[in-house]
Tab-separated table of C-alpha atoms and ligand atoms in Angstrom:
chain	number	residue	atom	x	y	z
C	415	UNK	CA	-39.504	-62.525	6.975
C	416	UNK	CA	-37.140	-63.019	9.557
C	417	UNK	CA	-36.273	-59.589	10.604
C	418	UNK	CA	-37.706	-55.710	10.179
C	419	UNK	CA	-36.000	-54.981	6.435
C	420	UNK	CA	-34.628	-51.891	5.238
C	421	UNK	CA	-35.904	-51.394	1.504
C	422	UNK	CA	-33.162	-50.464	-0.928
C	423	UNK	CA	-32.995	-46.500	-1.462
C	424	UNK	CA	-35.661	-46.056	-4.396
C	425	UNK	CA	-33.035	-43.249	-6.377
C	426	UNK	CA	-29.206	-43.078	-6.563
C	427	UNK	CA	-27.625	-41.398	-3.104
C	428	UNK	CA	-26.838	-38.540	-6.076
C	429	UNK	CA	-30.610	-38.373	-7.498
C	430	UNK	CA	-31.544	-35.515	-5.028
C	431	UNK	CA	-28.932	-33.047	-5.671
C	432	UNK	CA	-28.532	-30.081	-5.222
C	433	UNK	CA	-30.701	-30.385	-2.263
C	434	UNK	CA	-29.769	-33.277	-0.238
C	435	UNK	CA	-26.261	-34.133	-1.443
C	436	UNK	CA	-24.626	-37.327	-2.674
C	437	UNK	CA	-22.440	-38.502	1.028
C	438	UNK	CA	-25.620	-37.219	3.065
C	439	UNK	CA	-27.330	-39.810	1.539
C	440	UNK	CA	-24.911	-42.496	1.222
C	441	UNK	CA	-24.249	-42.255	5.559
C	442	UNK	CA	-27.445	-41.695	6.086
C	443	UNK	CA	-29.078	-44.960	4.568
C	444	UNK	CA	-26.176	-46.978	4.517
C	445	UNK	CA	-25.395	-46.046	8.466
C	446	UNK	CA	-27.374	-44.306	10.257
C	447	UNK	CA	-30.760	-45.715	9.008
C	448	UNK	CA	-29.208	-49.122	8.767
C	449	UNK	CA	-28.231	-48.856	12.202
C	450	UNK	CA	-31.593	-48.287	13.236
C	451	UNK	CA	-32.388	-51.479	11.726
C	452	UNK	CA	-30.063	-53.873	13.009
C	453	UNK	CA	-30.850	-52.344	16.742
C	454	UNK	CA	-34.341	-52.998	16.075
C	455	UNK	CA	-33.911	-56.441	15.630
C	456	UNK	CA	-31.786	-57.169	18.317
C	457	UNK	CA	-34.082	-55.371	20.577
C	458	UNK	CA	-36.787	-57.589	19.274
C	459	UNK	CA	-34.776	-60.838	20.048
C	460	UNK	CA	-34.038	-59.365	23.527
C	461	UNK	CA	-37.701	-58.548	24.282
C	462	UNK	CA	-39.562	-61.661	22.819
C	463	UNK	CA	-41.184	-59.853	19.765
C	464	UNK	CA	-42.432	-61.758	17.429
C	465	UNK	CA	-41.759	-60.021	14.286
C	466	UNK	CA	-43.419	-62.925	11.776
C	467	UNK	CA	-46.394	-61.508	13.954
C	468	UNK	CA	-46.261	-57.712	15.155
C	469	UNK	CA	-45.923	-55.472	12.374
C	470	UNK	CA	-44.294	-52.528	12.973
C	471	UNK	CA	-47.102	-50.224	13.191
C	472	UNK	CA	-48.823	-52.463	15.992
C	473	UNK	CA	-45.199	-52.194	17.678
C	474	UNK	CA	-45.197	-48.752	17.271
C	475	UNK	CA	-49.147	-47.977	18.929
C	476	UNK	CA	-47.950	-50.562	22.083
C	477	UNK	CA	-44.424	-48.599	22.551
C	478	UNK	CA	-44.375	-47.961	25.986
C	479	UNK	CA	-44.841	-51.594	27.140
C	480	UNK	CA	-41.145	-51.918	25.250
C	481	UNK	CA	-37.588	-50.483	26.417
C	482	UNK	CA	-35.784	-46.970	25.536
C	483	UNK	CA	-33.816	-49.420	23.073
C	484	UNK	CA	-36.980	-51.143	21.228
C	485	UNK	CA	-38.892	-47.003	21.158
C	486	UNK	CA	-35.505	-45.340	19.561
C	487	UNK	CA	-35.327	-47.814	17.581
C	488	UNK	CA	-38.599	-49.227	16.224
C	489	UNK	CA	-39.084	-45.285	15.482
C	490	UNK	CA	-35.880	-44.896	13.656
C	491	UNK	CA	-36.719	-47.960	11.045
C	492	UNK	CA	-40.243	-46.781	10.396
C	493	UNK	CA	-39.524	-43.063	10.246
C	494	UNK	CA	-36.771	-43.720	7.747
C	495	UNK	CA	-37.865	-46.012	5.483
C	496	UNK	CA	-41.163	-43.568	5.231
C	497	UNK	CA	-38.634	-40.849	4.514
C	498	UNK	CA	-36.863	-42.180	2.086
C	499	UNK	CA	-40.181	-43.624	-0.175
C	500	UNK	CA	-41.561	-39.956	0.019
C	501	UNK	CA	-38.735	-38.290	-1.656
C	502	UNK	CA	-38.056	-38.277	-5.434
C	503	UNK	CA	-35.499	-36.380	-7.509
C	504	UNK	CA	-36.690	-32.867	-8.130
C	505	UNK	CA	-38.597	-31.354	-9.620
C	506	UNK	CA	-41.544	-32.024	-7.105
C	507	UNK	CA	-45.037	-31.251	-8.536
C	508	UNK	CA	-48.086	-29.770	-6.617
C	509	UNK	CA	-50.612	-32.184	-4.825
C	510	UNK	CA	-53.694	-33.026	-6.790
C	511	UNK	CA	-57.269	-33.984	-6.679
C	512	UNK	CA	-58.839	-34.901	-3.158
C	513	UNK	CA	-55.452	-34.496	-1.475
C	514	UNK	CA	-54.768	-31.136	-2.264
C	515	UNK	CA	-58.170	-30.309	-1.805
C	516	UNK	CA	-57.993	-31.784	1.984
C	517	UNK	CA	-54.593	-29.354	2.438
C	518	UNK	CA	-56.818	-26.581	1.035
C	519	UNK	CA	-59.771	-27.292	4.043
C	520	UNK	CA	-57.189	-27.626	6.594
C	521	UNK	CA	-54.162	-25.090	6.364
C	522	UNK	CA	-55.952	-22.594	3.928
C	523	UNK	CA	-53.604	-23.071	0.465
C	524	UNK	CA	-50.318	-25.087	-0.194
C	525	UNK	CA	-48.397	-21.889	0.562
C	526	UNK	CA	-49.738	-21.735	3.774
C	527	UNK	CA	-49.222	-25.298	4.388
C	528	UNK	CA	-45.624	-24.850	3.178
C	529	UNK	CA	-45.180	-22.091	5.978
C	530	UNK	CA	-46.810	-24.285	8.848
C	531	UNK	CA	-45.122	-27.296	7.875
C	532	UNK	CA	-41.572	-25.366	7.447
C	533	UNK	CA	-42.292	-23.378	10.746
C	534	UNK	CA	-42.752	-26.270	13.006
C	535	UNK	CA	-39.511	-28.358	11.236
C	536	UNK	CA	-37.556	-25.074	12.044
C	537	UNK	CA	-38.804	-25.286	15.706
C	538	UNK	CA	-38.233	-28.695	16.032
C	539	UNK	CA	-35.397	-28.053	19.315
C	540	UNK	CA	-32.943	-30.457	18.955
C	541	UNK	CA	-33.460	-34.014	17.199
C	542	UNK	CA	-36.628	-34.648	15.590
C	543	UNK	CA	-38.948	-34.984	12.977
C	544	UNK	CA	-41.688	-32.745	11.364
C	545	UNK	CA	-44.785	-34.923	10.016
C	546	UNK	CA	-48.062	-33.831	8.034
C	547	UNK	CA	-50.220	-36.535	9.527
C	548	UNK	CA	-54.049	-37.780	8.633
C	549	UNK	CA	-56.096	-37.164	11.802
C	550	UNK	CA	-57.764	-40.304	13.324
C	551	UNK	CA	-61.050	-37.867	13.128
C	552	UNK	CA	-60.429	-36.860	9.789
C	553	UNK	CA	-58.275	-33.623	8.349
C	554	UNK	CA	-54.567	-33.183	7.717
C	555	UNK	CA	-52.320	-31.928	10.643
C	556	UNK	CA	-49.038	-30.845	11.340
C	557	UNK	CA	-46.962	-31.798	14.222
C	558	UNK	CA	-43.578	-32.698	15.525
C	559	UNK	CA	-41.685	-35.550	17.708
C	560	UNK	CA	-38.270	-35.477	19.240
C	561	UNK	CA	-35.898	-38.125	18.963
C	562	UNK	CA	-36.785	-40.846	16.593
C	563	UNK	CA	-40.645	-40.522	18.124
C	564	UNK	CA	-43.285	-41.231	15.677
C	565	UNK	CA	-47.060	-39.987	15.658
C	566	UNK	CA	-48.461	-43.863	15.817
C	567	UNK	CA	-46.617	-43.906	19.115
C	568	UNK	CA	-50.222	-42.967	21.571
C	569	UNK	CA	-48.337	-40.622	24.135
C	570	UNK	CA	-46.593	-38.232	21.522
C	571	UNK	CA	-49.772	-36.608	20.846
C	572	UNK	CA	-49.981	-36.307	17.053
C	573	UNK	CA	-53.306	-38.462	17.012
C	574	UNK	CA	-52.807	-39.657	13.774
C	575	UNK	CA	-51.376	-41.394	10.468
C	576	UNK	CA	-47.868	-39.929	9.340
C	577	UNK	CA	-47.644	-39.480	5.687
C	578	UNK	CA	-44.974	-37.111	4.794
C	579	UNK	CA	-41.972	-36.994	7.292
C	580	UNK	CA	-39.048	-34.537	7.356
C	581	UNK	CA	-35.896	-35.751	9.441
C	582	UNK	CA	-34.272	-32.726	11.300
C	583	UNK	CA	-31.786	-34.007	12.985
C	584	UNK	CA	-28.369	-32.604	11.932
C	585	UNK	CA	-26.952	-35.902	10.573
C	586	UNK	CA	-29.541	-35.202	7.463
C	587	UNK	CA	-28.150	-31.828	6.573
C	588	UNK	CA	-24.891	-30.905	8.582
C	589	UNK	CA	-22.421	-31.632	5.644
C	590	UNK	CA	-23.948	-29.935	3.127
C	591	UNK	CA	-25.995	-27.252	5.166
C	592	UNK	CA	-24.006	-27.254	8.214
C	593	UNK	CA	-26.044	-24.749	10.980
C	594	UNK	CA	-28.151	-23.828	8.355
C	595	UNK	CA	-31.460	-26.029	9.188
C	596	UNK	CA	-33.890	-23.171	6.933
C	597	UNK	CA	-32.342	-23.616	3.764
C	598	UNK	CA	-32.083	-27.359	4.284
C	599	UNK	CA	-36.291	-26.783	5.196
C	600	UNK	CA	-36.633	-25.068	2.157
C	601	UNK	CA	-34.534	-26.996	-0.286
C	602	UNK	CA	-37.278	-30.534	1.197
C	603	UNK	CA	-39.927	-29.194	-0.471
C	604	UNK	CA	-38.486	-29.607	-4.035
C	605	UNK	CA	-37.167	-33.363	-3.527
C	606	UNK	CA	-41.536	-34.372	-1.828
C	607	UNK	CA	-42.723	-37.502	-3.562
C	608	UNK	CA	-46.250	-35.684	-3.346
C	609	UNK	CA	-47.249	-39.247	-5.333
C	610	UNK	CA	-45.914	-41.233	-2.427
C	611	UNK	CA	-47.550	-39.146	0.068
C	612	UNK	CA	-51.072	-38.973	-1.779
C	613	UNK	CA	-50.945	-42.989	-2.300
C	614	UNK	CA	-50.402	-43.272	1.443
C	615	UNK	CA	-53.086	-40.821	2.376
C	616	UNK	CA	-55.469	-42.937	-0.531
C	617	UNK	CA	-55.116	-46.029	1.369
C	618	UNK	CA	-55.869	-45.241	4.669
C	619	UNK	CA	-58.930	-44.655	3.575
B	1741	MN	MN1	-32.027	-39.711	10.093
């Protein structure tokens, strides 16, 4: 590979109606995501990255040797493309098996994982993201990064693996949902890939 790709969307930009509408998800792949992208790998041609080399996870965990530029941007084209891979047209099933057994030992039930999860996406101030992350000591957390931060990134303190990721910034939910950030919270949780996010929690291990 020459550059940091963005994957095609996995789903039509109108598969995840009525909860994430068609022109959403048209600008937000085709330009804001994209965008992300493209700045990436311009940042990486100004800064001597090697990208045949450095994934973007090892870019990510060394983020601070890098500019604003590279960290804006190197977040942006991981937290999207994980975004995009862990959604799915609705209806969204329950966890299973081991997984939903680990969100059992660590929030108490689903439901009370739903409320933590929606809670801290709610307030998110600003630009950000809400994650459900794999502890690097074991156990499922939740926690939150501004900007296009990203829980690999050391100094965010998350201390962990990101496997599901909610965007909250308004350019996700402003034309359909306008002010209304809850019922864009609450309208996520039927669109989760919870396949996606269990394979990704399966092969950390
Ligand atoms: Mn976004």
């Amino acid at each position: 590979e020459i550059n940091y790709q963005q994957l095609p969307l996995p789903y039509a930009y109108n598969a995840l109606e009525p909860f994430i509408d068609a022109m959403t998800m048209e600008i937000h792949h085709t330009k804001h995501a994209a965008g992300y992208t493209k700045n990436l790998n311009d940042a990486c041609v100004a800064e001597n990255v090697d990208i045949k080399t450095k994934s973007i996870t090892s870019l990510l965990a060394s983020i601070s040797k890098y500019s604003t530029k590279m960290r804006n941007n190197a977040g942006g084209h991981y937290n999207h493309e994980l975004f995009w891979q862990t959604m799915k047209p609705a209806p969204a099933s329950a966890p299973t098996g081991s997984f939903a057994k680990m969100i059992d030992a660590s929030f108490g039930s689903f439901v009370d994982f739903q409320k933590a999860f929606s809670d801290a996406a709610k307030n998110r101030f600003g630009s950000g993201w809400a994650w459900l992350i794999e502890k690097d000591n074991g156990g499922f957390a939740i926690c939150t990064t501004p900007n296009q931060d990203n829980p690999l990134m050391p100094e965010v303190g998350c201390g962990g693996t990101p496997i599901l990721g909610m965007d909250v910034w308004e350019h996700a939910y402003y034309l359909h949902y306008q002010n209304r950030r809850p019922d864009y919270i609450e309208a996520f949780f039927n669109v989760i890939n919870w396949t996606e996010v269990t394979r990704r929690f399966v092969l950390d291990k």
